[in-house]
Structure formats: C-alpha cells, structure tokens
XYZ file of N, CA, C and O in Angstrom:
592
model
N 4.302 -13.653 -59.752
C 3.364 -12.880 -58.969
C 4.067 -12.452 -57.700
O 4.665 -13.231 -56.996
N 3.992 -11.145 -57.395
C 4.642 -10.616 -56.227
C 3.679 -10.669 -55.024
O 2.509 -11.039 -55.196
N 4.214 -10.331 -53.889
C 3.393 -10.321 -52.622
C 2.142 -9.541 -52.682
O 1.118 -9.955 -52.228
N 2.271 -8.343 -53.220
C 1.057 -7.408 -53.266
C 0.010 -8.038 -54.196
O -1.155 -7.912 -53.900
N 0.467 -8.608 -55.299
C -0.549 -9.232 -56.229
C -1.223 -10.452 -55.581
O -2.402 -10.663 -55.781
N -0.457 -11.280 -54.852
C -1.068 -12.376 -54.166
C -2.030 -11.937 -53.094
O -3.129 -12.494 -52.927
N -1.628 -10.924 -52.358
C -2.517 -10.355 -51.334
C -3.800 -9.829 -51.928
O -4.898 -9.993 -51.397
N -3.689 -9.226 -53.136
C -4.895 -8.720 -53.837
C -5.881 -9.857 -54.160
O -7.116 -9.643 -54.114
N -5.371 -11.024 -54.428
C -6.239 -12.198 -54.668
C -6.984 -12.483 -53.364
O -8.228 -12.703 -53.321
N -6.297 -12.482 -52.255
C -6.885 -12.728 -50.891
C -7.892 -11.696 -50.603
O -8.964 -11.985 -50.066
N -7.637 -10.410 -50.875
C -8.503 -9.308 -50.560
C -9.772 -9.430 -51.398
O -10.918 -9.291 -50.872
N -9.664 -9.880 -52.648
C -10.882 -10.020 -53.432
C -11.709 -11.180 -52.861
O -12.976 -11.069 -52.831
N -11.097 -12.224 -52.349
C -11.807 -13.297 -51.698
C -12.517 -12.787 -50.472
O -13.693 -13.122 -50.113
N -11.835 -11.908 -49.670
C -12.471 -11.284 -48.446
C -13.671 -10.496 -48.813
O -14.701 -10.603 -48.166
N -13.628 -9.770 -49.915
C -14.812 -8.997 -50.394
C -15.946 -9.967 -50.777
O -17.127 -9.642 -50.498
N -15.627 -11.053 -51.450
C -16.698 -12.011 -51.812
C -17.314 -12.526 -50.542
O -18.575 -12.592 -50.473
N -16.529 -12.869 -49.552
C -17.091 -13.343 -48.293
C -17.987 -12.335 -47.650
O -19.086 -12.630 -47.163
N -17.518 -11.109 -47.582
C -18.333 -9.959 -47.015
C -19.689 -9.906 -47.788
O -20.739 -9.751 -47.182
N -19.585 -9.868 -49.120
C -20.818 -9.736 -49.946
C -21.758 -10.939 -49.799
O -22.981 -10.755 -50.010
N -21.264 -12.031 -49.351
C -22.103 -13.237 -49.077
C -22.678 -13.192 -47.671
O -23.441 -14.109 -47.281
N -22.308 -12.161 -46.869
C -22.765 -12.051 -45.511
C -21.901 -12.729 -44.496
O -22.294 -12.872 -43.281
N -20.714 -13.097 -44.919
C -19.733 -13.720 -43.962
C -18.630 -12.782 -43.440
O -18.613 -11.635 -43.811
N -17.712 -13.391 -42.750
C -16.558 -12.630 -42.212
C -15.584 -12.357 -43.382
O -15.238 -13.270 -44.083
N -15.193 -11.046 -43.539
C -14.351 -10.722 -44.685
C -12.831 -11.083 -44.507
O -12.034 -10.154 -44.402
N -12.566 -12.314 -44.523
C -11.151 -12.832 -44.469
C -10.957 -13.701 -45.676
O -11.711 -14.631 -45.859
N -9.926 -13.387 -46.468
C -9.613 -14.186 -47.632
C -8.233 -14.700 -47.555
O -7.388 -14.144 -46.799
N -7.941 -15.701 -48.379
C -6.606 -16.276 -48.516
C -6.420 -16.834 -49.874
O -7.349 -17.150 -50.598
N -5.102 -16.955 -50.243
C -4.723 -17.553 -51.512
C -3.402 -18.257 -51.375
O -2.537 -17.830 -50.549
N -3.196 -19.315 -52.074
C -2.003 -20.094 -52.061
C -1.334 -20.066 -53.407
O -1.983 -20.410 -54.432
N -0.064 -19.769 -53.394
C 0.738 -19.665 -54.589
C 1.756 -20.770 -54.568
O 2.483 -20.972 -53.572
N 1.810 -21.497 -55.693
C 2.895 -22.578 -55.826
C 3.449 -22.420 -57.250
O 2.739 -22.400 -58.211
N 4.768 -22.226 -57.209
C 5.488 -22.149 -58.546
C 4.880 -21.018 -59.454
O 4.733 -21.210 -60.652
N 4.540 -19.878 -58.858
C 4.008 -18.776 -59.618
C 2.545 -18.859 -59.988
O 2.079 -17.924 -60.719
N 1.854 -19.840 -59.575
C 0.470 -20.027 -59.912
C -0.442 -20.120 -58.690
O -0.109 -20.836 -57.723
N -1.545 -19.393 -58.640
C -2.504 -19.529 -57.610
C -3.182 -20.898 -57.688
O -3.901 -21.128 -58.720
N -2.992 -21.720 -56.743
C -3.640 -23.095 -56.812
C -4.861 -23.193 -55.929
O -5.587 -24.131 -56.115
N -5.096 -22.178 -55.108
C -6.250 -22.208 -54.249
C -6.464 -20.832 -53.703
O -5.597 -20.155 -53.261
N -7.714 -20.370 -53.681
C -8.088 -19.095 -53.106
C -9.494 -19.354 -52.465
O -10.338 -20.016 -53.007
N -9.664 -18.798 -51.271
C -10.904 -18.972 -50.576
C -11.149 -17.876 -49.545
O -10.346 -17.018 -49.379
N -12.267 -17.974 -48.900
C -12.670 -16.980 -47.920
C -13.369 -17.615 -46.745
O -13.873 -18.770 -46.876
N -13.459 -16.935 -45.640
C -14.152 -17.428 -44.480
C -15.566 -17.713 -44.872
O -16.278 -16.861 -45.455
N -16.045 -18.953 -44.643
C -17.346 -19.387 -44.987
C -18.111 -19.962 -43.829
O -19.063 -20.740 -43.992
N -17.683 -19.637 -42.634
C -18.314 -20.186 -41.399
C -19.786 -19.890 -41.424
O -20.669 -20.789 -41.113
N -20.160 -18.602 -41.639
C -21.559 -18.244 -41.629
C -22.321 -18.862 -42.790
O -23.380 -19.491 -42.622
N -21.787 -18.787 -44.026
C -22.478 -19.240 -45.194
C -22.722 -20.751 -45.147
O -23.745 -21.222 -45.585
N -21.752 -21.526 -44.649
C -21.900 -23.020 -44.648
C -22.291 -23.589 -43.284
O -22.445 -24.804 -43.137
N -22.412 -22.720 -42.234
C -22.624 -23.224 -40.919
C -21.490 -24.097 -40.422
O -21.682 -25.033 -39.746
N -20.273 -23.712 -40.787
C -19.064 -24.485 -40.541
C -18.295 -24.018 -39.308
O -18.321 -22.842 -39.009
N -17.739 -24.901 -38.664
C -16.894 -24.626 -37.499
C -15.458 -24.297 -37.932
O -14.696 -23.737 -37.168
N -15.063 -24.746 -39.123
C -13.645 -24.607 -39.504
C -13.311 -23.908 -40.822
O -12.124 -23.882 -41.144
N -14.259 -23.397 -41.532
C -13.932 -22.850 -42.807
C -13.530 -21.355 -42.697
O -14.270 -20.450 -43.068
N -12.348 -21.171 -42.183
C -11.699 -19.848 -42.152
C -11.140 -19.608 -43.528
O -11.127 -20.509 -44.411
N -10.681 -18.424 -43.849
C -10.115 -18.113 -45.146
C -9.012 -19.051 -45.561
O -8.953 -19.556 -46.676
N -8.077 -19.297 -44.645
C -6.944 -20.145 -44.915
C -7.342 -21.596 -45.159
O -6.849 -22.262 -46.136
N -8.217 -22.116 -44.334
C -8.640 -23.510 -44.459
C -9.521 -23.649 -45.757
O -9.446 -24.709 -46.416
N -10.211 -22.625 -46.126
C -11.006 -22.695 -47.306
C -10.099 -22.673 -48.557
O -10.356 -23.435 -49.512
N -9.003 -21.886 -48.520
C -8.080 -21.861 -49.626
C -7.439 -23.272 -49.757
O -7.212 -23.711 -50.881
N -7.120 -23.869 -48.659
C -6.537 -25.237 -48.676
C -7.582 -26.215 -49.292
O -7.156 -27.071 -50.087
N -8.820 -26.124 -48.915
C -9.870 -26.969 -49.439
C -10.016 -26.753 -50.968
O -10.135 -27.747 -51.677
N -9.974 -25.515 -51.444
C -10.121 -25.193 -52.839
C -8.913 -25.766 -53.627
O -9.084 -26.279 -54.755
N -7.715 -25.670 -52.997
C -6.507 -26.180 -53.653
C -6.659 -27.736 -53.807
O -6.092 -28.276 -54.776
N -7.336 -28.348 -52.955
C -7.470 -29.827 -53.053
C -6.259 -30.550 -52.664
O -5.249 -29.991 -52.044
N -6.200 -31.855 -52.938
C -5.074 -32.644 -52.538
C -3.831 -32.329 -53.430
O -3.923 -32.590 -54.646
N -2.878 -31.812 -52.866
C -1.600 -31.557 -53.577
C -0.465 -32.398 -52.965
O -0.578 -32.727 -51.746
N 0.536 -32.740 -53.673
C 1.651 -33.462 -53.060
C 2.300 -32.564 -51.975
O 2.309 -31.321 -52.056
N 2.803 -33.212 -50.953
C 3.433 -32.479 -49.854
C 4.552 -31.523 -50.407
O 4.723 -30.454 -49.860
N 5.218 -31.937 -51.348
C 6.316 -31.176 -51.976
C 5.784 -29.779 -52.545
O 6.509 -28.796 -52.474
N 4.567 -29.787 -53.016
C 3.983 -28.555 -53.556
C 3.744 -27.543 -52.406
O 4.078 -26.350 -52.498
N 3.271 -28.011 -51.280
C 3.036 -27.124 -50.162
C 4.323 -26.576 -49.637
O 4.359 -25.451 -49.161
N 5.433 -27.356 -49.722
C 6.769 -26.879 -49.191
C 7.365 -25.799 -50.124
O 8.385 -25.233 -49.736
N 6.730 -25.615 -51.287
C 7.126 -24.498 -52.187
C 6.168 -23.369 -52.202
O 6.309 -22.430 -52.943
N 5.191 -23.414 -51.368
C 4.023 -22.484 -51.412
C 4.250 -21.242 -50.541
O 5.033 -21.189 -49.623
N 3.465 -20.211 -50.950
C 3.341 -19.054 -50.152
C 1.794 -18.882 -49.910
O 1.068 -19.038 -50.933
N 1.424 -18.696 -48.736
C -0.022 -18.360 -48.446
C -0.146 -16.894 -48.099
O 0.621 -16.389 -47.299
N -1.148 -16.277 -48.738
C -1.473 -14.941 -48.352
C -2.785 -14.953 -47.622
O -3.697 -15.684 -48.061
N -2.931 -14.210 -46.552
C -4.140 -14.132 -45.818
C -4.392 -12.636 -45.426
O -3.392 -11.980 -45.112
N -5.619 -12.237 -45.464
C -5.851 -10.832 -45.156
C -5.742 -10.470 -43.678
O -5.632 -9.318 -43.362
N -5.712 -11.451 -42.851
C -5.688 -11.186 -41.423
C -4.675 -12.227 -40.770
O -4.594 -13.402 -41.193
N -4.015 -11.837 -39.749
C -3.097 -12.707 -39.030
C -3.843 -14.067 -38.709
O -4.974 -14.017 -38.192
N -3.197 -15.186 -38.992
C -3.936 -16.479 -38.852
C -4.134 -16.860 -37.375
O -3.234 -16.685 -36.555
N -5.337 -17.381 -37.101
C -5.642 -17.864 -35.791
C -4.843 -19.160 -35.551
O -4.067 -19.641 -36.383
N -5.010 -19.670 -34.319
C -4.281 -20.878 -33.945
C -4.592 -22.100 -34.887
O -3.712 -22.886 -35.232
N -5.863 -22.203 -35.226
C -6.292 -23.303 -36.171
C -5.577 -23.182 -37.500
O -5.009 -24.210 -38.011
N -5.587 -21.989 -38.078
C -5.001 -21.787 -39.351
C -3.461 -21.815 -39.279
O -2.836 -22.351 -40.213
N -2.979 -21.378 -38.194
C -1.506 -21.509 -37.963
C -1.159 -22.956 -38.001
O -0.122 -23.344 -38.639
N -1.915 -23.852 -37.339
C -1.672 -25.245 -37.319
C -1.754 -25.844 -38.680
O -0.940 -26.710 -39.038
N -2.706 -25.405 -39.500
C -2.783 -25.908 -40.856
C -1.567 -25.577 -41.716
O -1.086 -26.360 -42.486
N -1.168 -24.311 -41.576
C 0.078 -23.865 -42.310
C 1.236 -24.737 -41.880
O 2.019 -25.236 -42.796
N 1.416 -25.054 -40.613
C 2.554 -25.855 -40.195
C 2.376 -27.311 -40.570
O 3.306 -27.956 -40.998
N 1.162 -27.790 -40.538
C 0.855 -29.191 -40.888
C 1.272 -29.463 -42.315
O 1.878 -30.436 -42.677
N 0.937 -28.511 -43.205
C 1.259 -28.692 -44.628
C 2.665 -28.165 -45.001
O 3.062 -28.345 -46.202
N 3.376 -27.619 -44.056
C 4.747 -27.235 -44.324
C 4.884 -25.994 -45.225
O 5.937 -25.892 -45.941
N 3.915 -25.140 -45.221
C 3.977 -23.899 -46.008
C 5.032 -23.007 -45.407
O 4.961 -22.607 -44.246
N 6.110 -22.684 -46.165
C 7.216 -22.010 -45.625
C 7.130 -20.447 -45.472
O 7.916 -19.791 -44.910
N 6.082 -19.915 -46.135
C 6.022 -18.446 -46.288
C 4.614 -18.004 -46.211
O 3.721 -18.489 -46.921
N 4.317 -16.953 -45.351
C 3.005 -16.429 -45.186
C 2.976 -14.885 -45.258
O 3.818 -14.262 -44.674
N 2.132 -14.403 -46.178
C 1.992 -12.968 -46.334
C 0.663 -12.621 -45.587
O -0.397 -13.204 -45.803
N 0.779 -11.631 -44.647
C -0.381 -11.233 -43.864
C -0.797 -9.853 -44.266
O 0.015 -8.964 -44.339
N -2.059 -9.676 -44.501
C -2.566 -8.375 -44.809
C -2.514 -7.393 -43.697
O -1.999 -6.233 -43.914
N -2.865 -7.817 -42.537
C -2.733 -6.921 -41.356
C -2.830 -7.720 -40.110
O -3.454 -8.800 -40.020
N -2.282 -7.177 -39.008
C -2.373 -7.889 -37.706
C -2.797 -6.887 -36.590
O -2.624 -7.202 -35.384
N -3.357 -5.717 -36.920
C -3.742 -4.760 -35.891
C -5.130 -5.164 -35.325
O -5.392 -5.016 -34.183
N -5.976 -5.698 -36.163
C -7.290 -6.098 -35.728
C -7.193 -7.377 -34.872
O -7.898 -7.518 -33.879
N -6.321 -8.307 -35.234
C -6.200 -9.555 -34.544
C -4.747 -10.053 -34.778
O -4.255 -10.038 -35.898
N -4.093 -10.367 -33.713
C -2.698 -10.848 -33.713
C -2.788 -12.401 -33.425
O -3.040 -12.780 -32.344
N -2.553 -13.192 -34.436
C -2.675 -14.598 -34.280
C -1.386 -15.330 -34.008
O -0.541 -14.773 -33.213
N -1.113 -16.368 -34.670
C 0.009 -17.211 -34.451
C 1.308 -16.911 -35.142
O 2.165 -17.767 -35.333
N 1.481 -15.634 -35.442
C 2.676 -15.243 -36.223
C 4.005 -15.584 -35.492
O 4.941 -16.071 -36.154
N 4.093 -15.363 -34.217
C 5.287 -15.627 -33.452
C 5.599 -17.161 -33.449
O 6.714 -17.548 -33.620
N 4.564 -17.954 -33.318
C 4.699 -19.386 -33.370
C 5.191 -19.842 -34.740
O 6.065 -20.666 -34.947
N 4.623 -19.251 -35.792
C 5.048 -19.619 -37.155
C 6.517 -19.272 -37.280
O 7.301 -20.095 -37.794
N 6.932 -18.073 -36.893
C 8.370 -17.715 -36.953
C 9.254 -18.690 -36.205
O 10.328 -19.037 -36.682
N 8.739 -19.037 -34.986
C 9.545 -19.922 -34.170
C 9.785 -21.295 -34.833
O 10.689 -21.975 -34.564
N 8.871 -21.647 -35.735
C 8.956 -22.884 -36.484
C 9.587 -22.767 -37.868
O 9.474 -23.658 -38.650
N 10.198 -21.609 -38.118
C 10.931 -21.413 -39.322
C 10.133 -20.897 -40.481
O 10.695 -20.804 -41.605
N 8.910 -20.487 -40.274
C 8.096 -19.895 -41.404
C 8.395 -18.389 -41.520
O 8.512 -17.690 -40.584
N 8.625 -18.017 -42.790
C 8.775 -16.554 -43.086
C 7.454 -15.913 -43.079
O 6.529 -16.272 -43.767
N 7.338 -14.906 -42.219
C 6.031 -14.153 -42.085
C 6.287 -12.709 -42.467
O 7.142 -12.061 -41.911
N 5.455 -12.237 -43.461
C 5.553 -10.836 -43.929
C 4.275 -10.184 -43.654
O 3.245 -10.645 -44.173
N 4.326 -9.127 -42.930
C 3.096 -8.300 -42.625
C 3.022 -7.135 -43.607
O 3.939 -6.286 -43.521
N 2.021 -7.063 -44.445
C 1.890 -5.978 -45.407
C 1.300 -4.731 -44.801
O 1.255 -3.690 -45.425
N 0.695 -4.829 -43.574
C 0.089 -3.752 -42.848
C -0.860 -2.953 -43.789
O -0.782 -1.743 -43.907
N -1.786 -3.665 -44.390
C -2.707 -3.082 -45.377
C -3.882 -2.452 -44.707
O -4.615 -3.022 -43.930
N -3.971 -1.145 -45.000
C -5.134 -0.350 -44.499
C -6.420 -0.918 -45.127
O -7.472 -0.953 -44.427
N -6.403 -1.399 -46.318
C -7.569 -2.008 -46.977
C -8.073 -3.107 -46.208
O -9.276 -3.317 -45.939
N -7.180 -4.049 -45.788
C -7.528 -5.206 -44.997
C -8.084 -4.795 -43.657
O -9.074 -5.339 -43.166
N -7.374 -3.818 -43.039
C -7.879 -3.364 -41.723
C -9.299 -2.746 -41.847
O -10.109 -3.019 -41.001
N -9.497 -1.912 -42.851
C -10.808 -1.252 -43.004
C -11.917 -2.297 -43.240
O -13.008 -2.197 -42.625
N -11.599 -3.379 -44.037
C -12.645 -4.449 -44.218
C -13.034 -5.036 -42.867
O -14.218 -5.252 -42.583
N -12.018 -5.361 -42.084
C -12.310 -6.021 -40.804
C -13.014 -5.103 -39.767
O -13.970 -5.473 -39.097
N -12.522 -3.812 -39.684
C -13.044 -2.928 -38.727
C -14.549 -2.650 -39.065
O -15.361 -2.572 -38.107
N -14.936 -2.499 -40.352
C -16.350 -2.231 -40.693
C -17.161 -3.450 -40.308
O -18.241 -3.335 -39.860
N -16.656 -4.706 -40.590
C -17.377 -5.859 -40.240
C -17.581 -6.005 -38.751
O -18.691 -6.350 -38.318
N -16.522 -5.855 -37.970
C -16.592 -5.969 -36.518
C -17.591 -4.985 -35.913
O -18.389 -5.298 -35.035
N -17.599 -3.732 -36.443
C -18.526 -2.727 -35.976
C -19.987 -3.147 -36.225
O -20.831 -2.945 -35.369
N -20.223 -3.796 -37.373
C -21.545 -4.164 -37.757
C -22.038 -5.473 -37.168
O -23.184 -5.753 -36.898
N -21.056 -6.400 -36.900
C -21.329 -7.791 -36.452
C -20.415 -8.256 -35.393
O -19.689 -9.286 -35.554
N -20.341 -7.600 -34.302
C -19.362 -8.001 -33.264
C -19.647 -9.394 -32.690
O -18.654 -10.138 -32.346
N -20.884 -9.853 -32.694
C -21.163 -11.226 -32.204
C -20.617 -12.257 -33.133
O -20.078 -13.275 -32.654
N -20.747 -12.044 -34.415
C -20.173 -13.055 -35.397
C -18.677 -13.045 -35.260
O -18.016 -14.101 -35.337
N -18.041 -11.873 -35.162
C -16.596 -11.812 -35.073
C -16.137 -12.528 -33.806
O -15.178 -13.346 -33.906
N -16.736 -12.271 -32.698
C -16.357 -12.943 -31.473
C -16.449 -14.467 -31.526
O -15.651 -15.220 -31.073
N -17.592 -14.961 -32.183
C -17.743 -16.365 -32.414
C -16.631 -16.914 -33.289
O -16.052 -18.006 -33.066
N -16.240 -16.126 -34.299
C -15.206 -16.573 -35.277
C -13.847 -16.818 -34.611
O -13.129 -17.711 -34.969
N -13.555 -15.937 -33.624
C -12.250 -16.101 -32.930
C -12.354 -16.909 -31.614
O -11.368 -16.922 -30.831
N -13.491 -17.469 -31.424
C -13.655 -18.360 -30.206
C -13.903 -17.565 -28.915
O -13.634 -18.116 -27.854
N -14.396 -16.369 -29.025
C -14.644 -15.547 -27.800
C -15.987 -15.832 -27.178
O -16.204 -15.579 -26.000
N -16.988 -16.180 -27.963
C -18.336 -16.426 -27.375
C -18.894 -17.758 -28.010
O -18.469 -18.204 -29.012
C-alpha cells in the first residue's frame, strides 16, 4: 500500500466522522503492508476529550507489540495536534503521512526533531473537508483544538 492509498483510508474515515456529525479528521495505521487500525475524530459522537482521529485509530488497532508500532506508518488527514504528536512518539511510530497542514499546523516540527519522517501530501480534498466543517461549526473546531 502506498502513501496515497493509506491516506485514502484516512480520508474515508474523515468522511464517516463528518457524516456522524463530528469533526472530519481521519487516521489509519499501516504495519507490514496491512491496515491494523483506522479511525476518526469521535469527540462529538462519544462526548470524549481525547478521541481524535489518531487516538481513535490507535484504539481500533488495539494492543500491539511495541515492535509493531516501530514498523508502522500513520496517515492522518490533518497535521497532528500536541496530544496526537505525543501518542505518535509514545508508541515509536517512525513515519507519519499528513493530508494537509494549511488548516492547522500541529507538532510536525517536533516529530521531525525526534527522528520521525513526516510527509505532507498537501491534499486539497483534506483541506476542503476541514474548511467546510470549520465554516459550519467554528465553535466545535475551536473546542477540538483547545481554543475555547
């Protein structure tokens, strides 16, 4: 599975989240050529403080050996926030594919400084999903990134 295909899985998750009334951010984790976890932001749906796309994908993947995470690539439709950056580092995920970072620039520089390969796909599709959501629900977006 190449980077574009993995990002497509994350984008599909973002659409699912949007259709459920949540923030359209999705993520997927690839280990040894297989998607082991895919999820989307479920803060609104679950009333959760921590279920961002990346953390939801980790939850869906379940308990994996540390060695599996060290061979993983995570794709996320939006630049990861500080919480998700920390989760990526905690589990030792060495490679992150980002859909876009124009809407929100998260912990990419910190990930790079810690040796994580970060690839920005600069996806217009990811950007359009976020921009439409933010225009319709600025209060939910601001809450999601800790602004209000």
